Amino acid sequence: MEYALHQHGRAAIEFLADLRILSDRLEQLADARTAATRPANAELPAGIDALHATLTPLLEDVPEFRLLRLCRDWTLEQHGSLAMAAFEEIRDEVTAELDRLQQQPHAVHYADHPPRPAYWEGYEFHKSAGGWDGHDYMGFVHGELIHRKMVNPNFAGMIYAVRKSVAAAAPVTDPLRILEIGCCSGQYTQGIAEVFPDARISACDLSARQLEQAQRYANEHGLNWELFQAGGEATGQPDDHFDLVTSYAVFHELPTAAAAEVLRECLRVTRPGGYTVIGDVKAYHAFDAYDRWKNDYWNQVHGGDPYWREYASTSLADLALAAGFAEASWEGLGPHQYPFVLIARKAGNGHTT
Amino acid sequence: MTDTTPNLRNVDIDRLGKALLTLAGEVWTLRDRQRILEAVLEAQGIAVSDALERYQPDTELAAQLAEQRAAFIEALLRSLENGD
Ligand SMILES: C[S@@+](CC[C@H](N)C(=O)[O-])C[C@H]1O[C@@H](n2cnc3c(N)ncnc32)[C@H](O)[C@@H]1O
């Protein structure tokens, strides 16, 4: 959909996105400033608490590091409200089209009693003011203004390619039916649709507002997605139904108990011989010690991601095997081992029912 | 686990407050000037407020703005680095 931000919203978003990118050089400065004083990777402890005990005071003593943290705290705290303010400037110009894209042809199936798990409810992930559902057009605000305009520039436009690589890693050929868990505004769904253009794609999320943005995207691009509001713990789908069950960037937002529950549900709806493929951020064991500390510091401690550490230190393969999958591997893709992908096979070779 | 160590440990808070007021003064002056500019142009029969709001910079202007914005942010970061 075509839209143009007004001067204030546009300039403010550009300022925030640039500050986020340009302040990154302070990270290299802090690395360099501590290179001589910080223990070599081989001498650093493996455990995360011990790593913090050694490295946090060392780095927090470096002025460039504290300035970097000031910049990152500020951009994290501001980005949600800034995006909502930019939306208010264009509200009257875009809502008619946003509403029209929801009219047809495909609907979102809303849950009568939407589940609102405690780990999800009210939590502003990534310190994004408003959370997933906190605004009448939160799907557009998050998917377009935050994701496309603020986050994407920061990753040099790679966030869509990364999603597609996860779908491409699924060891399935010509799947008939695919279920996505936690589709949000449909970013990974687009990747799945590109890799498997002939599959029937169903996708669920807890957030009605995000599903509505996925619906707009699907309607605009003539994609026949079945979008429904449900938690990955209880999708309401038939047993043994999908050739592939998949998700991207959802599990790092789940406490381990919920992750295990979602995997049991994935197993139930995957057809015998079919696959569940879960992509998400890199596991801690794949980092060297200093980078592991950084990843934890900026996401768990300072990024507003309360389950990040739990996710990154728990083997998804073990969780999948415990859930009852016949085989499971959890490995990083490509030279940077990013993202990490769980590939889990359900026993049997039945065909889709 | 919330860490509350201040980012800019050695900046005296008065200095930071004064820097903020300076910045606020600058921002207000710009807002005032911009409003005056619009009023002057409108008095001459050129209605610009709405056009300013909706103006979409072309590639060249967007590139110029990006460059100036980067320089502005760099200057800000440098002054904060030195101020610590
Ligand atoms: C980071 S976003 C995800 C992204 C999306 N798949 C993408 O590629 O950008 C996480 C999404 O997971 C959803 N979510 C969190 N817990 C969930 C659960 N238990 N079941 C279904 N969706 C969930 C959130 O509402 C949110 O939309």
Short mmCIF file of C-alpha atoms and ligand atoms in Angstrom, two decimals:
data_model
loop_
_atom_site.label_atom_id
_atom_site.label_comp_id
_atom_site.label_asym_id
_atom_site.label_seq_id
_atom_site.Cartn_x
_atom_site.Cartn_y
_atom_site.Cartn_z
CA MET A 1 0.00 0.00 0.00
CA GLU A 2 1.23 3.45 -0.90
CA TYR A 3 1.45 6.00 1.88
CA ALA A 4 3.64 8.98 2.64
CA LEU A 5 4.58 10.12 6.12
CA HIS A 6 4.29 13.78 7.00
CA GLN A 7 7.34 15.90 7.55
CA HIS A 8 7.55 15.56 11.33
CA GLY A 9 7.00 11.80 11.49
CA ARG A 10 9.33 11.15 8.57
CA ALA A 11 12.17 13.28 9.93
CA ALA A 12 11.79 11.90 13.45
CA ILE A 13 11.86 8.29 12.25
CA GLU A 14 14.88 8.98 10.04
CA PHE A 15 16.67 10.59 12.97
CA LEU A 16 16.00 7.63 15.24
CA ALA A 17 17.00 5.03 12.63
CA ASP A 18 20.23 6.90 11.84
CA LEU A 19 21.13 7.41 15.48
CA ARG A 20 20.71 3.67 16.02
CA ILE A 21 23.02 2.84 13.12
CA LEU A 22 25.62 5.57 13.61
CA SER A 23 26.01 4.95 17.33
CA ASP A 24 27.04 1.36 16.58
CA ARG A 25 30.59 2.57 15.99
CA LEU A 26 30.77 3.18 19.75
CA GLU A 27 30.54 -0.58 20.20
CA GLN A 28 33.72 -1.10 18.21
CA LEU A 29 35.38 1.69 20.19
CA ALA A 30 34.43 0.01 23.46
CA ASP A 31 35.70 -3.33 22.13
CA ALA A 32 38.99 -1.71 21.21
CA ARG A 33 39.29 0.18 24.50
CA THR A 34 38.94 -3.05 26.48
CA ALA A 35 40.88 -5.34 24.14
CA ALA A 36 44.00 -5.17 26.30
CA THR A 37 42.32 -5.39 29.71
CA ARG A 38 39.62 -7.94 29.02
CA PRO A 39 40.45 -11.64 29.41
CA ALA A 40 40.83 -13.54 26.14
CA ASN A 41 37.85 -15.62 25.08
CA ALA A 42 39.56 -18.84 26.13
CA GLU A 43 39.98 -17.48 29.66
CA LEU A 44 36.47 -16.15 30.07
CA PRO A 45 34.00 -18.29 32.03
CA ALA A 46 31.28 -20.05 30.04
CA GLY A 47 28.35 -19.40 32.37
CA ILE A 48 26.36 -16.25 31.78
CA ASP A 49 26.34 -15.03 35.39
CA ALA A 50 30.09 -15.44 35.68
CA LEU A 51 30.50 -13.67 32.34
CA HIS A 52 28.51 -10.73 33.63
CA ALA A 53 30.54 -10.64 36.82
CA THR A 54 33.74 -10.35 34.77
CA LEU A 55 32.74 -8.24 31.79
CA THR A 56 29.87 -5.95 32.82
CA PRO A 57 31.87 -3.76 35.24
CA LEU A 58 34.77 -3.65 32.79
CA LEU A 59 32.67 -2.42 29.87
CA GLU A 60 30.42 -0.17 31.91
CA ASP A 61 33.53 1.67 32.96
CA VAL A 62 34.18 2.70 29.36
CA PRO A 63 32.60 6.08 28.48
CA GLU A 64 31.90 5.07 24.86
CA PHE A 65 30.05 2.02 26.11
CA ARG A 66 27.83 4.05 28.42
CA LEU A 67 27.11 6.52 25.65
CA LEU A 68 26.18 3.62 23.37
CA ARG A 69 23.82 2.38 26.05
CA LEU A 70 22.27 5.82 26.40
CA CYS A 71 21.62 5.90 22.63
CA ARG A 72 20.20 2.37 22.56
CA ASP A 73 18.04 2.94 25.65
CA TRP A 74 16.69 6.10 24.08
CA THR A 75 15.91 4.57 20.68
CA LEU A 76 14.28 1.54 22.31
CA GLU A 77 12.17 3.65 24.62
CA GLN A 78 11.16 6.14 21.94
CA HIS A 79 10.55 4.08 18.83
CA GLY A 80 7.04 2.85 19.64
CA SER A 81 5.56 6.18 20.65
CA LEU A 82 7.32 7.93 17.81
CA ALA A 83 5.81 5.50 15.29
CA MET A 84 2.37 5.98 16.81
CA ALA A 85 2.75 9.77 16.59
CA ALA A 86 3.82 9.49 12.93
CA PHE A 87 0.74 7.36 12.33
CA GLU A 88 -1.56 9.98 13.87
CA GLU A 89 -0.32 12.53 11.33
CA ILE A 90 -1.47 10.33 8.44
CA ARG A 91 -4.39 8.55 10.12
CA ASP A 92 -7.09 10.33 8.09
CA GLU A 93 -5.29 9.60 4.84
CA VAL A 94 -4.62 5.90 5.33
CA THR A 95 -7.41 4.37 7.39
CA ALA A 96 -9.92 4.15 4.53
CA GLU A 97 -7.44 2.11 2.51
CA LEU A 98 -6.35 0.05 5.53
CA ASP A 99 -10.00 -0.76 6.25
CA ARG A 100 -10.72 -1.53 2.59
CA LEU A 101 -7.84 -4.02 2.48
CA GLN A 102 -9.49 -5.80 5.38
CA GLN A 103 -12.83 -6.11 3.63
CA GLN A 104 -12.01 -8.79 1.16
CA PRO A 105 -11.56 -11.36 0.00
CA HIS A 106 -9.92 -13.05 2.99
CA ALA A 107 -10.97 -12.59 6.57
CA VAL A 108 -9.24 -12.96 9.90
CA HIS A 109 -10.94 -15.56 12.07
CA TYR A 110 -11.10 -13.98 15.50
CA ALA A 111 -11.17 -16.14 18.60
CA ASP A 112 -14.31 -15.82 20.74
CA HIS A 113 -12.17 -15.91 23.85
CA PRO A 114 -8.69 -14.94 22.73
CA PRO A 115 -6.02 -16.49 24.93
CA ARG A 116 -3.82 -13.92 26.62
CA PRO A 117 -0.96 -15.80 28.28
CA ALA A 118 0.75 -13.95 31.12
CA TYR A 119 4.09 -13.85 29.27
CA TRP A 120 2.41 -12.05 26.37
CA GLU A 121 -0.28 -9.91 27.95
CA GLY A 122 0.69 -6.31 28.47
CA TYR A 123 4.34 -6.92 27.90
CA GLU A 124 6.00 -4.39 25.67
CA PHE A 125 8.52 -6.57 23.91
CA HIS A 126 11.64 -4.76 22.77
CA LYS A 127 10.31 -1.86 24.85
CA SER A 128 7.98 -1.14 21.92
CA ALA A 129 5.38 1.17 23.47
CA GLY A 130 1.92 -0.26 22.88
CA GLY A 131 3.01 -3.90 22.66
CA TRP A 132 1.50 -6.03 19.90
CA ASP A 133 -2.10 -5.00 20.34
CA GLY A 134 -2.04 -1.59 22.01
CA HIS A 135 -3.40 0.61 19.21
CA ASP A 136 -6.29 0.30 16.76
CA TYR A 137 -3.88 0.06 13.82
CA MET A 138 -0.98 -1.53 15.69
CA GLY A 139 -0.37 -4.01 12.86
CA PHE A 140 0.38 -1.19 10.44
CA VAL A 141 2.32 0.79 13.04
CA HIS A 142 4.47 -2.22 13.90
CA GLY A 143 4.76 -3.97 10.54
CA GLU A 144 5.24 -0.85 8.42
CA LEU A 145 6.52 2.02 10.53
CA ILE A 146 8.58 0.13 13.08
CA HIS A 147 9.67 -2.94 11.18
CA ARG A 148 10.09 -1.66 7.65
CA LYS A 149 11.20 1.91 8.39
CA MET A 150 13.12 1.65 11.66
CA VAL A 151 14.34 -1.93 12.11
CA ASN A 152 15.01 -2.98 8.54
CA PRO A 153 17.55 -0.20 7.73
CA ASN A 154 19.49 -1.37 10.75
CA PHE A 155 19.96 -4.81 9.23
CA ALA A 156 20.82 -3.52 5.77
CA GLY A 157 17.56 -4.88 4.42
CA MET A 158 18.48 -8.47 5.34
CA ILE A 159 15.57 -9.26 7.62
CA TYR A 160 13.36 -10.52 4.79
CA ALA A 161 16.08 -12.66 3.19
CA VAL A 162 16.81 -14.26 6.56
CA ARG A 163 13.17 -15.26 6.95
CA LYS A 164 13.07 -16.81 3.52
CA SER A 165 16.20 -18.85 4.30
CA VAL A 166 14.35 -20.52 7.18
CA ALA A 167 11.46 -21.64 4.96
CA ALA A 168 14.01 -22.81 2.38
CA ALA A 169 15.73 -24.95 5.05
CA ALA A 170 12.58 -27.04 5.57
CA PRO A 171 13.26 -30.54 4.16
CA VAL A 172 9.89 -30.84 2.46
CA THR A 173 8.99 -30.92 -1.23
CA ASP A 174 5.68 -29.64 -2.55
CA PRO A 175 3.94 -29.39 0.82
CA LEU A 176 0.16 -29.16 0.48
CA ARG A 177 -0.57 -27.59 3.83
CA ILE A 178 1.59 -25.35 5.99
CA LEU A 179 0.82 -23.89 9.41
CA GLU A 180 2.70 -20.88 10.74
CA ILE A 181 2.68 -20.09 14.46
CA GLY A 182 3.01 -16.44 15.51
CA CYS A 183 2.78 -14.84 12.05
CA CYS A 184 2.50 -11.29 13.41
CA SER A 185 2.03 -8.93 10.43
CA GLY A 186 3.05 -11.62 7.96
CA GLN A 187 6.75 -11.00 7.38
CA TYR A 188 7.80 -14.65 7.55
CA THR A 189 4.52 -15.70 5.92
CA GLN A 190 5.69 -13.82 2.82
CA GLY A 191 8.90 -15.84 2.86
CA ILE A 192 6.98 -19.12 3.20
CA ALA A 193 4.70 -18.13 0.31
CA GLU A 194 7.71 -17.34 -1.88
CA VAL A 195 9.43 -20.64 -1.15
CA PHE A 196 6.23 -22.72 -1.39
CA PRO A 197 3.93 -20.83 -3.78
CA ASP A 198 1.55 -23.76 -4.23
CA ALA A 199 0.99 -24.62 -0.59
CA ARG A 200 -2.12 -23.71 1.35
CA ILE A 201 -0.86 -21.50 4.15
CA SER A 202 -2.62 -21.18 7.50
CA ALA A 203 -1.18 -18.80 10.07
CA CYS A 204 -2.10 -17.89 13.62
CA ASP A 205 -1.12 -15.28 16.15
CA LEU A 206 -2.39 -14.13 19.52
CA SER A 207 -2.58 -10.54 18.33
CA ALA A 208 -5.69 -9.52 16.38
CA ARG A 209 -4.12 -6.21 15.31
CA GLN A 210 -1.05 -7.92 13.83
CA LEU A 211 -3.18 -10.51 12.04
CA GLU A 212 -5.13 -7.67 10.45
CA GLN A 213 -1.95 -6.28 8.94
CA ALA A 214 -1.07 -9.74 7.57
CA GLN A 215 -4.57 -9.87 6.13
CA ARG A 216 -4.07 -6.51 4.39
CA TYR A 217 -0.82 -7.72 2.89
CA ALA A 218 -2.43 -10.95 1.71
CA ASN A 219 -5.41 -9.19 0.18
CA GLU A 220 -3.25 -6.60 -1.50
CA HIS A 221 -1.02 -9.27 -3.04
CA GLY A 222 -3.69 -11.80 -3.89
CA LEU A 223 -2.42 -14.34 -1.38
CA ASN A 224 -4.91 -16.81 -0.02
CA TRP A 225 -3.80 -17.14 3.59
CA GLU A 226 -6.00 -18.61 6.28
CA LEU A 227 -5.40 -16.25 9.20
CA PHE A 228 -6.76 -17.04 12.61
CA GLN A 229 -6.36 -15.82 16.15
CA ALA A 230 -4.97 -18.56 18.38
CA GLY A 231 -1.98 -19.34 20.54
CA GLY A 232 0.57 -21.87 19.39
CA GLU A 233 -0.30 -23.89 22.49
CA ALA A 234 -3.79 -24.69 21.18
CA THR A 235 -4.32 -24.04 17.48
CA GLY A 236 -7.63 -25.86 17.18
CA GLN A 237 -6.38 -27.54 13.99
CA PRO A 238 -6.95 -31.26 13.25
CA ASP A 239 -4.42 -33.95 14.23
CA ASP A 240 -1.83 -34.99 11.61
CA HIS A 241 -2.92 -32.23 9.26
CA PHE A 242 0.11 -30.24 8.05
CA ASP A 243 3.11 -31.25 5.97
CA LEU A 244 5.03 -28.42 7.60
CA VAL A 245 4.50 -26.45 10.81
CA THR A 246 6.82 -23.51 11.13
CA SER A 247 7.55 -20.20 12.84
CA TYR A 248 10.13 -17.44 12.89
CA ALA A 249 11.20 -15.16 15.74
CA VAL A 250 8.53 -16.35 18.15
CA PHE A 251 10.31 -18.79 20.46
CA HIS A 252 12.68 -16.23 21.95
CA GLU A 253 9.57 -14.53 23.31
CA LEU A 254 8.35 -17.67 25.10
CA PRO A 255 9.29 -19.00 28.52
CA THR A 256 10.58 -22.58 28.23
CA ALA A 257 7.39 -24.15 29.58
CA ALA A 258 5.35 -22.39 26.86
CA ALA A 259 7.91 -23.35 24.20
CA ALA A 260 7.53 -27.01 25.23
CA GLU A 261 3.76 -26.71 25.08
CA VAL A 262 3.85 -25.13 21.63
CA LEU A 263 6.16 -27.90 20.39
CA ARG A 264 3.72 -30.57 21.65
CA GLU A 265 0.97 -28.82 19.71
CA CYS A 266 3.21 -28.62 16.62
CA LEU A 267 3.78 -32.36 16.90
CA ARG A 268 0.06 -33.05 17.17
CA VAL A 269 -0.86 -31.14 14.00
CA THR A 270 2.17 -32.21 11.93
CA ARG A 271 1.36 -35.19 9.72
CA PRO A 272 3.25 -38.44 10.29
CA GLY A 273 6.57 -38.08 8.46
CA GLY A 274 6.07 -34.31 8.27
CA TYR A 275 8.26 -31.56 9.74
CA THR A 276 8.18 -28.79 12.27
CA VAL A 277 10.75 -26.08 11.47
CA ILE A 278 11.38 -23.27 13.94
CA GLY A 279 13.71 -20.39 13.12
CA ASP A 280 14.92 -17.87 15.67
CA VAL A 281 17.95 -16.04 17.00
CA LYS A 282 21.31 -17.63 17.59
CA ALA A 283 21.92 -20.04 20.49
CA TYR A 284 24.42 -18.93 23.13
CA HIS A 285 26.68 -21.95 22.67
CA ALA A 286 27.39 -20.79 19.09
CA PHE A 287 28.98 -17.52 20.26
CA ASP A 288 32.44 -17.09 21.63
CA ALA A 289 32.36 -15.91 25.24
CA TYR A 290 32.68 -12.15 24.67
CA ASP A 291 29.98 -12.08 21.97
CA ARG A 292 27.73 -14.25 24.14
CA TRP A 293 28.02 -11.69 26.90
CA LYS A 294 27.21 -8.89 24.45
CA ASN A 295 24.21 -10.74 23.07
CA ASP A 296 22.87 -11.28 26.58
CA TYR A 297 23.65 -7.75 27.72
CA TRP A 298 21.88 -6.07 24.80
CA ASN A 299 18.88 -8.35 24.59
CA GLN A 300 18.15 -9.89 27.98
CA VAL A 301 19.48 -7.14 30.23
CA HIS A 302 18.96 -4.04 28.08
CA GLY A 303 16.73 -5.04 25.17
CA GLY A 304 13.39 -5.67 26.84
CA ASP A 305 13.41 -9.37 25.93
CA PRO A 306 12.72 -11.23 29.18
CA TYR A 307 12.90 -14.78 27.75
CA TRP A 308 15.84 -14.30 25.41
CA ARG A 309 18.43 -15.95 27.68
CA GLU A 310 16.15 -18.86 28.52
CA TYR A 311 15.53 -19.48 24.84
CA ALA A 312 19.17 -19.10 23.79
CA SER A 313 20.46 -21.47 26.46
CA THR A 314 17.90 -24.28 26.08
CA SER A 315 18.33 -26.80 23.28
CA LEU A 316 15.23 -26.68 21.09
CA ALA A 317 16.23 -30.10 19.74
CA ASP A 318 16.03 -31.57 23.26
CA LEU A 319 12.67 -29.88 23.81
CA ALA A 320 11.39 -31.27 20.50
CA LEU A 321 12.56 -34.80 21.31
CA ALA A 322 10.96 -34.54 24.75
CA ALA A 323 7.74 -33.44 23.04
CA GLY A 324 7.82 -36.69 21.05
CA PHE A 325 9.39 -35.87 17.69
CA ALA A 326 11.30 -38.80 16.17
CA GLU A 327 14.33 -36.74 15.13
CA ALA A 328 15.43 -33.20 15.80
CA SER A 329 18.39 -30.96 15.04
CA TRP A 330 18.94 -27.34 16.08
CA GLU A 331 21.70 -25.56 14.17
CA GLY A 332 22.71 -22.19 12.81
CA LEU A 333 22.38 -21.48 9.09
CA GLY A 334 25.33 -20.37 6.99
CA PRO A 335 28.72 -18.97 7.96
CA HIS A 336 27.33 -16.71 10.70
CA GLN A 337 25.20 -19.52 12.13
CA TYR A 338 22.26 -17.17 11.91
CA PRO A 339 19.42 -17.74 12.39
CA PHE A 340 19.17 -20.97 14.38
CA VAL A 341 16.73 -23.50 12.99
CA LEU A 342 15.06 -26.47 14.63
CA ILE A 343 14.22 -29.19 12.14
CA ALA A 344 12.06 -31.83 13.80
CA ARG A 345 10.49 -34.86 12.09
CA LYS A 346 7.38 -36.61 13.25
CA ALA A 347 7.52 -40.43 13.11
CA GLY A 348 5.81 -42.27 10.25
CA ASN A 349 5.38 -41.51 6.56
CA GLY A 350 1.69 -41.00 6.29
CA HIS A 351 0.22 -38.62 3.79
CA THR A 352 -1.78 -35.55 4.56
CA THR A 353 -5.25 -36.42 5.65
CA MET B 1 17.31 -7.80 36.25
CA THR B 2 17.31 -4.07 35.72
CA ASP B 3 20.59 -2.29 35.71
CA THR B 4 20.47 1.22 37.04
CA THR B 5 24.10 2.34 36.73
CA PRO B 6 23.93 5.71 35.00
CA ASN B 7 25.11 5.83 31.39
CA LEU B 8 26.97 9.12 31.70
CA ARG B 9 28.49 8.57 35.10
CA ASN B 10 30.70 11.63 35.29
CA VAL B 11 28.48 14.23 33.74
CA ASP B 12 27.32 16.66 36.33
CA ILE B 13 23.55 16.70 36.08
CA ASP B 14 23.43 20.51 36.05
CA ARG B 15 25.55 20.56 32.92
CA LEU B 16 23.26 18.05 31.30
CA GLY B 17 20.22 20.09 32.32
CA LYS B 18 21.75 23.23 30.87
CA ALA B 19 22.62 21.43 27.63
CA LEU B 20 19.01 20.30 27.40
CA LEU B 21 17.71 23.82 27.92
CA THR B 22 20.10 25.10 25.26
CA LEU B 23 18.81 22.48 22.87
CA ALA B 24 15.20 23.24 23.76
CA GLY B 25 15.86 26.93 23.08
CA GLU B 26 17.34 26.09 19.68
CA VAL B 27 14.42 23.82 18.83
CA TRP B 28 11.89 26.44 19.87
CA THR B 29 13.66 29.13 17.84
CA LEU B 30 13.47 26.89 14.80
CA ARG B 31 9.80 26.18 15.40
CA ASP B 32 9.08 29.88 15.79
CA ARG B 33 11.07 30.75 12.68
CA GLN B 34 9.38 28.09 10.63
CA ARG B 35 5.95 29.30 11.68
CA ILE B 36 6.96 32.90 10.80
CA LEU B 37 8.24 31.70 7.42
CA GLU B 38 4.92 30.06 6.71
CA ALA B 39 3.06 33.21 7.77
CA VAL B 40 5.26 35.44 5.59
CA LEU B 41 4.77 33.20 2.57
CA GLU B 42 1.05 32.97 3.19
CA ALA B 43 0.83 36.77 3.44
CA GLN B 44 2.34 36.83 -0.05
CA GLY B 45 -0.30 34.45 -1.28
CA ILE B 46 1.82 31.29 -1.13
CA ALA B 47 0.14 28.68 1.06
CA VAL B 48 2.93 26.40 2.22
CA SER B 49 1.94 24.82 5.52
CA ASP B 50 0.10 21.93 3.97
CA ALA B 51 2.66 21.56 1.19
CA LEU B 52 5.47 21.38 3.77
CA GLU B 53 3.59 18.73 5.67
CA ARG B 54 3.13 16.58 2.57
CA TYR B 55 6.33 17.36 0.71
CA GLN B 56 8.20 14.19 -0.27
CA PRO B 57 11.91 14.84 -0.83
CA ASP B 58 13.21 13.51 -4.15
CA THR B 59 16.24 11.23 -4.23
CA GLU B 60 18.73 14.08 -4.36
CA LEU B 61 17.22 16.04 -1.51
CA ALA B 62 16.74 12.86 0.54
CA ALA B 63 20.45 12.08 0.07
CA GLN B 64 21.43 15.61 1.14
CA LEU B 65 19.24 15.37 4.21
CA ALA B 66 20.66 11.94 5.07
CA GLU B 67 24.18 13.34 4.86
CA GLN B 68 23.37 16.37 7.01
CA ARG B 69 21.47 14.22 9.49
CA ALA B 70 24.46 11.89 9.82
CA ALA B 71 26.78 14.86 10.39
CA PHE B 72 24.38 16.25 12.98
CA ILE B 73 24.20 12.93 14.85
CA GLU B 74 27.97 12.51 14.67
CA ALA B 75 28.47 15.98 16.14
CA LEU B 76 26.03 15.17 18.92
CA LEU B 77 27.75 11.87 19.69
CA ARG B 78 31.18 13.48 19.64
CA SER B 79 30.14 16.19 22.07
CA LEU B 80 28.64 13.59 24.40
CA GLU B 81 31.78 11.48 24.17
CA ASN B 82 33.92 14.45 25.15
CA GLY B 83 31.53 15.58 27.82
CA ASP B 84 31.89 12.35 29.77
C1 LIG C 1 8.68 -11.04 16.86
S1 LIG C 1 7.03 -11.36 16.38
C2 LIG C 1 7.19 -12.35 15.06
C3 LIG C 1 7.31 -12.42 13.97
C4 LIG C 1 7.00 -12.86 12.64
N1 LIG C 1 6.87 -14.29 12.56
C5 LIG C 1 8.08 -12.31 11.76
O1 LIG C 1 8.66 -13.07 11.00
O2 LIG C 1 8.36 -11.13 11.86
C6 LIG C 1 6.36 -12.45 17.58
C7 LIG C 1 4.89 -12.74 17.37
O3 LIG C 1 4.58 -13.92 18.10
C8 LIG C 1 3.30 -13.77 18.65
N2 LIG C 1 3.19 -14.72 19.74
C9 LIG C 1 3.81 -14.70 20.94
N3 LIG C 1 3.49 -15.77 21.65
C10 LIG C 1 2.63 -16.52 20.89
C11 LIG C 1 1.94 -17.74 21.08
N4 LIG C 1 2.05 -18.44 22.20
N5 LIG C 1 1.14 -18.19 20.08
C12 LIG C 1 1.02 -17.49 18.94
N6 LIG C 1 1.65 -16.32 18.70
C13 LIG C 1 2.44 -15.84 19.67
C14 LIG C 1 3.22 -12.31 19.04
O4 LIG C 1 1.88 -11.89 19.18
C15 LIG C 1 3.95 -11.65 17.86
O5 LIG C 1 3.07 -11.31 16.84
#
